[in-house]
Amino acid sequence: MNSQQKELHYKIENRTSKKRWHDWKWQLAHSVRDIGTLQKLLGITLSKKQASRIKQTLSKFPMSVTPYYLSLINIEDPENDPVFKQSVPSISELTINSYDMADPLAEDKDKPVEGITHRYPDRVLFLVSNTCSMYCRHCTRKRKVGDIDFIPTKATIKKGIDYIKNTPAIRDILLSGGDPFLLQDSYIDWILTELKKIPHIEIIRIGTRTPVVLPYRITNQLIKVLKKHRDIPLWINTHFNHPRELTASAREALAKLADAGIPLGNQTVLLAGINDCLRIMKTLVHKLVQNRVRPYYIYQCDMSEGLDHFRTPVGKGIEIIEGLIGHTSGLAVPTYVIDAPGGGGKIPVMPNYLISWSTNKVILRNYEGVITTYKEPDSYEAIFCDRKCAGCRLQLQLEGASEYKSTGIANLIDDYDTTISLTPKTNERAKRRKKYASR
Ligand SMILES: *Cc1c(COP(=O)(O)O)cnc(C)c1O
């Protein structure tokens, strides 16, 4: 415990009481949910106007911050503090633009059963928890935060598990929420036990922000539960947004998970006024790999209601990626993605490296601005894919592999399929054609 944390503890409990700072349940029980407590604990006084604005915001979007995460705030300059900005409401959250959406990713539309979003062919998002240790101001599922109607019951989870059981195409499950690590150990154990029984499940991923906002949740007992399920590959993705969040406690939590043999990834959200800076992002990704965490995604901030003030132009993200690729370890460079409004899924966005092309040469540029040519092979014997892998000289030799079927753009590229174009449903010309045909 550092001095700021000791002081916070004294303010919450009296000086003689037993120090329970490292107990995650104590942290949750003392999460700060109102503006009076916030000011008292931080020892700051907000202007009347600001306090009333925060109260106004609280009536729509609740607040909850763990004492631990609160202790990371630099009280000399709270308003510009990245931790403060991620955890304390701002009146800007009440600004709703015409294009903002309650559910921009249409997660509730691609939902075969409660709690499951089945968007991609082989993997599902499974919301198993409704609570979080901290309510991120930039949460894309803001509509659900603190809403007791969304608490998944055991029966709901069972239905989700049954859906997965009955859908053999699913090979990868992402447990999310809310935060799955806010569930009790025994409950996590039960979910993993049930999922593991499904023969077509190859990997399970857990998305959790506890290493960032409640690192004490990563207890030896939890590690024991996770290790118990080592026979199925478990991957954990966490959510660090700023290098300041990689404290000694956070690093210890990450080390415990990595030592348990769990591969770790990180998903960052690009946030105006918090991390929209190449130097911050570079420091962040370096610190992550130093702690055995592979930067996985940088997300463009979603168009959810109440997030407008956090959004940056896409150019900011491209600028950051431009400053990372080549300049630092490839291992430290995440994929920058925009999660398509309306439910199209994640779309990677990159600077352009391929600058021109001829029949036998491609012209590329590197991170230094060097322009180079890559001469393509004089002869290349393309293999016509008739989708009969058994007779193919490439020897896939996968026993029992199901027939390969392509979709989307891959379908256009495919040798086997005769589709030559994709046409939007609303295309007027296509509608006219249909009309002529029916005459
Ligand atoms: C992000 C996401 C996934 C997983 O995507 P990956 O690119 O495989 O990490 C799956 N389903 C939904 C609905 C998602 O939003």
Coordinates of C-alpha atoms and ligand atoms in Angstrom, one line a residue:
M1 CA 0.0 0.0 0.0
N2 CA 1.3 3.4 -0.9
S3 CA 0.6 6.5 1.2
Q4 CA -2.4 7.6 -0.9
Q5 CA -3.9 4.1 -0.5
K6 CA -3.3 4.2 3.3
E7 CA -5.0 7.5 3.5
L8 CA -8.0 6.3 1.5
H9 CA -8.2 3.2 3.8
Y10 CA -8.2 5.5 6.9
K11 CA -10.9 7.6 5.4
I12 CA -13.1 4.6 4.7
E13 CA -12.4 2.7 8.0
N14 CA -11.0 4.1 11.2
R15 CA -7.3 4.0 11.9
T16 CA -7.5 1.0 14.2
S17 CA -9.5 -1.3 12.0
K18 CA -7.9 -4.2 10.3
K19 CA -6.5 -3.4 6.9
R20 CA -8.7 -5.1 4.3
W21 CA -7.4 -3.1 1.3
H22 CA -6.2 -6.2 -0.5
D23 CA -9.5 -8.0 -0.1
W24 CA -11.4 -7.7 -3.4
K25 CA -14.8 -8.0 -1.6
W26 CA -13.9 -5.2 0.7
Q27 CA -13.0 -3.1 -2.4
L28 CA -16.3 -3.8 -4.0
A29 CA -18.3 -3.2 -0.8
H30 CA -16.6 0.2 -0.6
S31 CA -16.9 1.2 -4.2
V32 CA -17.7 4.9 -4.5
R33 CA -21.1 5.6 -6.0
D34 CA -21.9 9.2 -5.1
I35 CA -20.3 12.5 -5.5
G36 CA -20.1 13.4 -1.8
T37 CA -18.0 10.3 -1.0
L38 CA -15.9 10.9 -4.0
Q39 CA -15.0 14.4 -2.9
K40 CA -14.4 13.3 0.7
L41 CA -12.1 10.4 -0.3
L42 CA -10.1 12.3 -2.9
G43 CA -10.0 15.3 -0.6
I44 CA -11.1 17.6 -3.4
T45 CA -13.9 20.1 -3.7
L46 CA -15.6 20.4 -7.0
S47 CA -17.4 23.6 -7.9
K48 CA -21.1 23.7 -7.1
K49 CA -21.8 23.7 -10.8
Q50 CA -19.6 20.7 -11.6
A51 CA -21.0 18.7 -8.7
S52 CA -24.6 19.4 -9.8
R53 CA -23.7 18.4 -13.4
I54 CA -22.2 15.1 -12.2
K55 CA -25.3 14.4 -10.1
Q56 CA -27.4 15.1 -13.2
T57 CA -25.4 12.6 -15.2
L58 CA -25.6 10.0 -12.4
S59 CA -29.3 9.9 -12.7
K60 CA -28.9 8.4 -16.1
F61 CA -25.6 6.6 -16.0
P62 CA -24.5 5.4 -12.5
M63 CA -21.0 5.6 -11.1
S64 CA -19.0 2.9 -9.3
V65 CA -15.3 3.1 -8.6
T66 CA -13.2 0.8 -6.5
P67 CA -11.0 2.5 -3.8
Y68 CA -8.0 0.9 -5.5
Y69 CA -8.7 2.5 -8.9
L70 CA -9.6 5.8 -7.1
S71 CA -6.1 5.7 -5.4
L72 CA -4.5 6.0 -8.8
I73 CA -5.9 9.5 -9.4
N74 CA -3.5 12.4 -9.3
I75 CA -5.4 14.7 -7.0
E76 CA -3.2 17.7 -8.1
D77 CA -5.0 17.7 -11.4
P78 CA -8.0 15.4 -11.3
E79 CA -9.8 16.9 -14.3
N80 CA -7.1 15.9 -16.7
D81 CA -6.4 12.6 -15.0
P82 CA -6.8 9.5 -17.2
V83 CA -8.2 7.5 -14.3
F84 CA -10.5 10.2 -13.2
K85 CA -11.8 10.6 -16.7
Q86 CA -12.5 6.9 -17.1
S87 CA -14.3 6.6 -13.8
V88 CA -16.1 9.9 -12.9
P89 CA -19.2 11.0 -14.8
S90 CA -19.1 14.0 -17.0
I91 CA -22.1 16.2 -18.1
S92 CA -20.9 15.5 -21.7
E93 CA -22.4 12.0 -21.3
L94 CA -25.8 13.5 -21.5
T95 CA -25.1 15.0 -25.0
I96 CA -26.8 12.6 -27.4
N97 CA -26.3 13.1 -31.1
S98 CA -28.7 12.0 -33.8
Y99 CA -26.4 9.2 -34.9
D100 CA -25.7 7.9 -31.4
M101 CA -27.2 4.5 -30.6
A102 CA -28.1 2.7 -27.4
D103 CA -26.8 -0.6 -29.0
P104 CA -24.5 0.5 -31.8
L105 CA -23.1 -3.0 -32.4
A106 CA -26.6 -4.4 -32.6
E107 CA -25.6 -7.1 -30.1
D108 CA -29.2 -7.4 -29.1
K109 CA -30.2 -8.2 -32.7
D110 CA -27.7 -11.0 -33.4
K111 CA -29.0 -12.8 -30.3
P112 CA -30.3 -16.3 -30.7
V113 CA -30.9 -16.6 -26.9
E114 CA -30.5 -14.2 -24.0
G115 CA -26.8 -13.5 -23.3
I116 CA -25.4 -14.8 -26.6
T117 CA -24.3 -12.7 -29.6
H118 CA -23.6 -15.0 -32.5
R119 CA -22.1 -12.7 -35.1
Y120 CA -19.2 -14.6 -36.6
P121 CA -19.4 -18.1 -38.0
D122 CA -17.3 -20.0 -35.5
R123 CA -17.4 -18.0 -32.3
V124 CA -19.8 -16.4 -29.9
L125 CA -19.9 -13.6 -27.3
F126 CA -21.4 -14.9 -24.1
L127 CA -22.5 -12.3 -21.5
V128 CA -22.4 -14.2 -18.2
S129 CA -22.2 -11.4 -15.8
N130 CA -23.9 -8.0 -15.5
T131 CA -21.7 -6.4 -12.9
C132 CA -18.4 -4.7 -13.2
S133 CA -15.9 -3.7 -10.5
M134 CA -15.8 -0.2 -12.0
Y135 CA -18.3 1.4 -14.4
C136 CA -16.1 2.7 -17.2
R137 CA -17.4 6.0 -18.5
H138 CA -16.6 4.8 -22.0
C139 CA -18.5 1.5 -21.8
T140 CA -20.0 0.4 -25.1
R141 CA -22.7 -1.4 -23.1
K142 CA -23.6 1.6 -21.1
R143 CA -27.3 0.9 -21.7
K144 CA -27.0 -2.1 -19.5
V145 CA -24.7 -0.8 -16.7
G146 CA -26.3 -1.1 -13.3
D147 CA -29.6 -2.3 -14.8
I148 CA -30.8 -5.2 -12.6
D149 CA -33.0 -6.5 -15.4
F150 CA -29.9 -7.7 -17.2
I151 CA -28.5 -9.9 -14.4
P152 CA -28.2 -13.3 -16.0
T153 CA -29.7 -16.1 -13.9
K154 CA -28.4 -19.6 -13.8
A155 CA -31.3 -20.7 -16.0
T156 CA -30.4 -18.0 -18.6
I157 CA -26.8 -19.2 -18.6
K158 CA -27.9 -22.8 -19.0
K159 CA -29.9 -21.7 -22.1
G160 CA -26.8 -20.1 -23.5
I161 CA -24.8 -23.2 -22.8
D162 CA -27.5 -25.3 -24.5
Y163 CA -27.4 -23.0 -27.6
I164 CA -23.6 -23.5 -27.8
K165 CA -24.1 -27.3 -27.3
N166 CA -26.5 -27.4 -30.2
T167 CA -24.4 -25.3 -32.6
P168 CA -21.5 -27.4 -33.6
A169 CA -20.0 -24.6 -35.8
I170 CA -19.0 -22.8 -32.6
R171 CA -15.4 -23.5 -31.6
D172 CA -14.5 -20.4 -29.6
I173 CA -16.4 -18.8 -26.8
L174 CA -15.8 -15.3 -25.4
L175 CA -17.1 -14.9 -21.9
S176 CA -17.8 -11.3 -21.2
G177 CA -20.4 -9.1 -19.5
G178 CA -20.2 -7.2 -17.2
D179 CA -17.0 -8.8 -15.9
P180 CA -17.0 -12.6 -15.6
F181 CA -14.4 -12.3 -12.8
L182 CA -17.0 -10.6 -10.6
L183 CA -18.7 -14.0 -10.3
Q184 CA -17.9 -16.2 -7.4
D185 CA -15.1 -18.8 -7.9
S186 CA -17.5 -21.7 -7.7
Y187 CA -19.7 -20.1 -10.3
I188 CA -16.8 -19.6 -12.7
D189 CA -15.8 -23.2 -12.0
W190 CA -19.3 -24.3 -12.9
I191 CA -19.5 -22.4 -16.2
L192 CA -16.0 -23.6 -17.3
T193 CA -16.9 -27.2 -16.3
E194 CA -20.1 -27.1 -18.4
L195 CA -18.5 -25.4 -21.4
K196 CA -15.6 -27.9 -21.4
K197 CA -18.0 -30.8 -21.8
I198 CA -19.0 -29.6 -25.2
P199 CA -16.9 -31.5 -27.7
H200 CA -16.7 -28.9 -30.5
I201 CA -15.3 -26.2 -28.1
E202 CA -11.6 -25.6 -28.9
I203 CA -10.9 -22.5 -26.8
I204 CA -12.5 -20.3 -24.2
R205 CA -11.6 -16.6 -23.8
I206 CA -12.4 -14.5 -20.8
G207 CA -12.6 -10.7 -21.1
T208 CA -12.0 -9.0 -17.7
R209 CA -10.9 -5.6 -16.5
T210 CA -10.2 -6.8 -13.0
P211 CA -6.4 -6.7 -13.4
V212 CA -6.8 -3.0 -14.1
V213 CA -9.4 -1.8 -11.7
L214 CA -9.5 -4.6 -9.1
P215 CA -6.2 -6.5 -9.3
Y216 CA -6.8 -8.1 -5.9
R217 CA -9.5 -10.2 -7.6
I218 CA -6.7 -12.4 -9.0
T219 CA -6.5 -14.5 -5.9
N220 CA -4.6 -17.8 -5.5
Q221 CA -8.0 -19.4 -5.1
L222 CA -9.2 -18.1 -8.5
I223 CA -5.9 -19.2 -10.1
K224 CA -6.5 -22.6 -8.7
V225 CA -9.9 -22.7 -10.4
L226 CA -8.5 -21.5 -13.7
K227 CA -5.7 -24.1 -13.5
K228 CA -8.1 -26.8 -12.8
H229 CA -9.5 -26.3 -16.4
R230 CA -6.1 -26.4 -18.0
D231 CA -7.2 -29.2 -20.3
I232 CA -9.1 -26.6 -22.4
P233 CA -7.0 -23.7 -23.6
L234 CA -8.1 -20.6 -21.7
W235 CA -7.1 -17.1 -23.0
I236 CA -7.6 -13.9 -21.0
N237 CA -8.0 -10.5 -22.5
T238 CA -7.9 -7.4 -20.3
H239 CA -8.4 -3.8 -20.8
F240 CA -5.6 -1.3 -20.0
N241 CA -6.0 2.1 -21.6
H242 CA -3.1 4.1 -20.0
P243 CA 0.4 3.2 -18.9
R244 CA -0.4 4.7 -15.4
E245 CA -2.8 1.7 -14.9
L246 CA 0.1 -0.8 -14.8
T247 CA 0.8 -0.4 -11.1
A248 CA 2.7 -2.9 -9.0
S249 CA -0.6 -4.5 -8.0
A250 CA -1.7 -4.8 -11.6
R251 CA 1.6 -6.3 -12.6
E252 CA 1.4 -8.8 -9.8
A253 CA -2.1 -9.9 -11.0
L254 CA -0.8 -10.3 -14.6
A255 CA 2.2 -12.3 -13.4
K256 CA -0.1 -14.7 -11.5
L257 CA -2.2 -15.3 -14.6
A258 CA 0.8 -15.6 -16.9
D259 CA 2.6 -18.0 -14.4
A260 CA -0.6 -20.1 -14.5
G261 CA 0.1 -20.6 -18.1
I262 CA -2.7 -18.4 -19.4
P263 CA -1.9 -16.4 -22.5
L264 CA -2.8 -12.7 -22.0
G265 CA -4.0 -10.1 -24.4
N266 CA -5.1 -6.5 -24.1
Q267 CA -7.9 -4.5 -25.7
T268 CA -7.5 -0.7 -25.5
V269 CA -10.1 1.8 -26.5
L270 CA -8.9 4.9 -28.2
L271 CA -10.2 7.8 -26.0
A272 CA -10.0 11.5 -26.6
G273 CA -8.2 13.3 -23.7
I274 CA -7.0 10.0 -22.2
N275 CA -4.8 8.1 -24.6
D276 CA -5.1 9.8 -28.1
C277 CA -1.3 10.2 -28.2
L278 CA 1.4 8.1 -29.8
R279 CA 3.8 8.5 -26.9
I280 CA 1.1 7.3 -24.4
M281 CA 0.2 4.3 -26.6
K282 CA 3.8 3.4 -27.3
T283 CA 4.6 3.4 -23.5
L284 CA 1.4 1.4 -22.9
V285 CA 2.2 -1.3 -25.4
H286 CA 5.8 -1.6 -24.2
K287 CA 4.7 -1.9 -20.6
L288 CA 2.1 -4.6 -21.7
V289 CA 4.7 -6.8 -23.4
Q290 CA 7.1 -6.4 -20.5
N291 CA 4.3 -7.9 -18.4
R292 CA 3.7 -10.8 -20.9
V293 CA 0.5 -9.2 -22.3
R294 CA 0.2 -9.1 -26.0
P295 CA -1.6 -5.9 -27.3
Y296 CA -4.5 -7.4 -29.3
Y297 CA -6.8 -4.6 -30.4
I298 CA -7.1 -0.8 -30.3
Y299 CA -10.8 0.0 -30.7
Q300 CA -12.1 3.0 -32.3
C301 CA -14.6 4.3 -29.7
D302 CA -18.2 3.1 -30.5
M303 CA -21.1 5.4 -31.3
S304 CA -22.9 4.5 -28.1
E305 CA -25.1 7.1 -26.4
G306 CA -23.0 9.2 -24.0
L307 CA -19.6 8.5 -25.6
D308 CA -19.4 11.4 -28.1
H309 CA -16.8 13.3 -26.0
F310 CA -14.5 10.3 -26.0
R311 CA -14.5 9.8 -29.8
T312 CA -11.5 10.8 -32.0
P313 CA -11.3 10.9 -35.8
V314 CA -10.2 7.6 -37.3
G315 CA -7.1 9.5 -38.5
K316 CA -5.9 9.6 -34.9
G317 CA -5.9 5.8 -34.7
I318 CA -4.1 5.5 -38.1
E319 CA -1.5 8.0 -36.9
I320 CA -0.9 5.9 -33.8
I321 CA -0.5 2.7 -35.9
E322 CA 1.8 4.5 -38.3
G323 CA 3.9 5.5 -35.4
L324 CA 4.1 1.9 -34.1
I325 CA 4.6 -0.4 -37.1
G326 CA 8.3 -0.7 -37.9
H327 CA 9.2 1.7 -35.1
T328 CA 8.7 -0.9 -32.4
S329 CA 8.4 -4.7 -32.0
G330 CA 5.7 -6.2 -34.1
L331 CA 4.7 -8.1 -31.0
A332 CA 3.7 -4.8 -29.4
V333 CA 1.6 -3.6 -32.2
P334 CA -2.2 -4.2 -31.8
T335 CA -4.7 -4.3 -34.7
Y336 CA -6.7 -1.1 -34.9
V337 CA -10.4 -1.9 -35.5
I338 CA -13.7 -0.2 -35.9
D339 CA -16.6 -2.3 -34.7
A340 CA -19.1 -1.7 -37.5
P341 CA -22.3 0.1 -36.4
G342 CA -25.3 -2.1 -37.1
G343 CA -23.4 -5.3 -36.3
G344 CA -20.9 -5.8 -39.1
G345 CA -18.2 -6.9 -36.7
K346 CA -14.7 -5.6 -36.3
I347 CA -13.1 -4.0 -39.3
P348 CA -9.3 -3.6 -39.3
V349 CA -8.0 -0.2 -40.4
M350 CA -4.3 0.4 -41.4
P351 CA -2.1 2.9 -43.0
N352 CA -1.5 2.0 -46.7
Y353 CA 1.7 0.2 -47.4
L354 CA 0.9 -1.0 -50.9
I355 CA 1.3 2.0 -53.1
S356 CA 1.2 0.7 -56.6
W357 CA 1.0 -2.5 -58.6
S358 CA 1.8 -3.9 -62.1
T359 CA 1.4 -7.4 -63.6
N360 CA 4.7 -8.5 -62.1
K361 CA 5.7 -6.0 -59.4
V362 CA 4.3 -4.4 -56.4
I363 CA 5.5 -1.1 -55.1
L364 CA 5.6 -0.8 -51.3
R365 CA 6.7 1.8 -48.8
N366 CA 8.1 1.1 -45.4
Y367 CA 7.7 3.0 -42.1
E368 CA 10.8 5.1 -42.9
G369 CA 9.3 6.2 -46.2
V370 CA 11.6 4.0 -48.3
I371 CA 9.8 3.0 -51.5
T372 CA 10.6 -0.4 -52.6
T373 CA 9.6 -3.0 -55.3
Y374 CA 8.7 -6.6 -54.7
K375 CA 9.2 -8.6 -57.9
E376 CA 6.5 -11.3 -58.2
P377 CA 7.5 -14.8 -59.3
D378 CA 7.8 -15.4 -63.1
S379 CA 5.9 -18.5 -62.8
Y380 CA 3.4 -19.5 -60.2
E381 CA 1.3 -22.6 -60.6
A382 CA -2.0 -21.7 -59.0
I383 CA -3.9 -24.6 -57.6
F384 CA -7.5 -24.6 -58.7
C385 CA -9.5 -25.2 -55.6
D386 CA -12.4 -27.5 -56.3
R387 CA -12.9 -27.9 -52.5
K388 CA -11.9 -31.5 -52.6
C389 CA -9.2 -31.4 -50.1
A390 CA -8.7 -35.2 -50.0
G391 CA -7.3 -35.2 -53.5
C392 CA -5.3 -32.0 -53.3
R393 CA -1.5 -32.2 -53.4
L394 CA -1.3 -29.6 -50.5
Q395 CA -2.2 -32.5 -48.1
L396 CA -4.4 -30.8 -45.6
Q397 CA -5.1 -34.3 -44.3
L398 CA -7.5 -33.3 -41.6
E399 CA -9.5 -36.2 -40.6
G400 CA -13.2 -35.6 -40.5
A401 CA -12.8 -32.0 -41.7
S402 CA -16.0 -30.6 -42.8
E403 CA -16.4 -29.2 -46.3
Y404 CA -15.0 -25.8 -46.7
K405 CA -17.4 -23.0 -47.6
S406 CA -16.4 -19.4 -48.1
T407 CA -18.5 -16.3 -47.4
G408 CA -18.3 -12.6 -48.1
I409 CA -15.4 -11.2 -50.1
A410 CA -13.6 -14.6 -49.7
N411 CA -16.5 -16.0 -51.6
L412 CA -15.8 -13.7 -54.5
I413 CA -12.1 -14.7 -54.6
D414 CA -12.9 -18.3 -54.4
D415 CA -12.3 -20.5 -57.5
Y416 CA -15.1 -22.8 -56.9
D417 CA -18.0 -20.4 -56.4
T418 CA -19.4 -18.6 -59.4
T419 CA -20.6 -15.5 -57.5
I420 CA -19.2 -12.4 -59.3
S421 CA -20.6 -9.6 -57.3
L422 CA -22.3 -8.7 -54.0
T423 CA -25.2 -6.3 -54.3
P424 CA -26.9 -4.4 -51.5
K425 CA -30.5 -5.4 -50.8
T426 CA -31.6 -1.8 -51.4
N427 CA -30.0 -1.5 -54.8
E428 CA -32.5 0.2 -57.1
R429 CA -31.1 -1.3 -60.3
A430 CA -31.4 -4.8 -58.9
K431 CA -35.0 -4.1 -57.9
R432 CA -35.8 -2.9 -61.4
R433 CA -34.2 -6.0 -62.9
K434 CA -36.5 -8.1 -60.7
K435 CA -39.5 -6.2 -61.9
Y436 CA -38.5 -6.6 -65.6
A437 CA -37.9 -10.3 -65.1
S438 CA -41.4 -10.8 -63.6
R439 CA -43.0 -9.2 -66.6
Ligands
LIG1 C1 -15.3 -9.1 -30.8 C2 -16.3 -10.1 -30.9 C3 -16.0 -11.4 -31.1 C4 -14.5 -11.9 -31.2 O1 -13.8 -11.3 -32.3 P1 -12.3 -11.7 -32.5 O2 -11.9 -10.8 -33.6 O3 -12.3 -13.1 -32.8 O4 -11.6 -11.3 -31.3 C5 -17.0 -12.3 -31.3 N1 -18.3 -11.9 -31.2 C6 -18.6 -10.7 -31.1 C7 -20.1 -10.3 -31.0 C8 -17.7 -9.7 -30.9 O5 -18.0 -8.4 -30.7

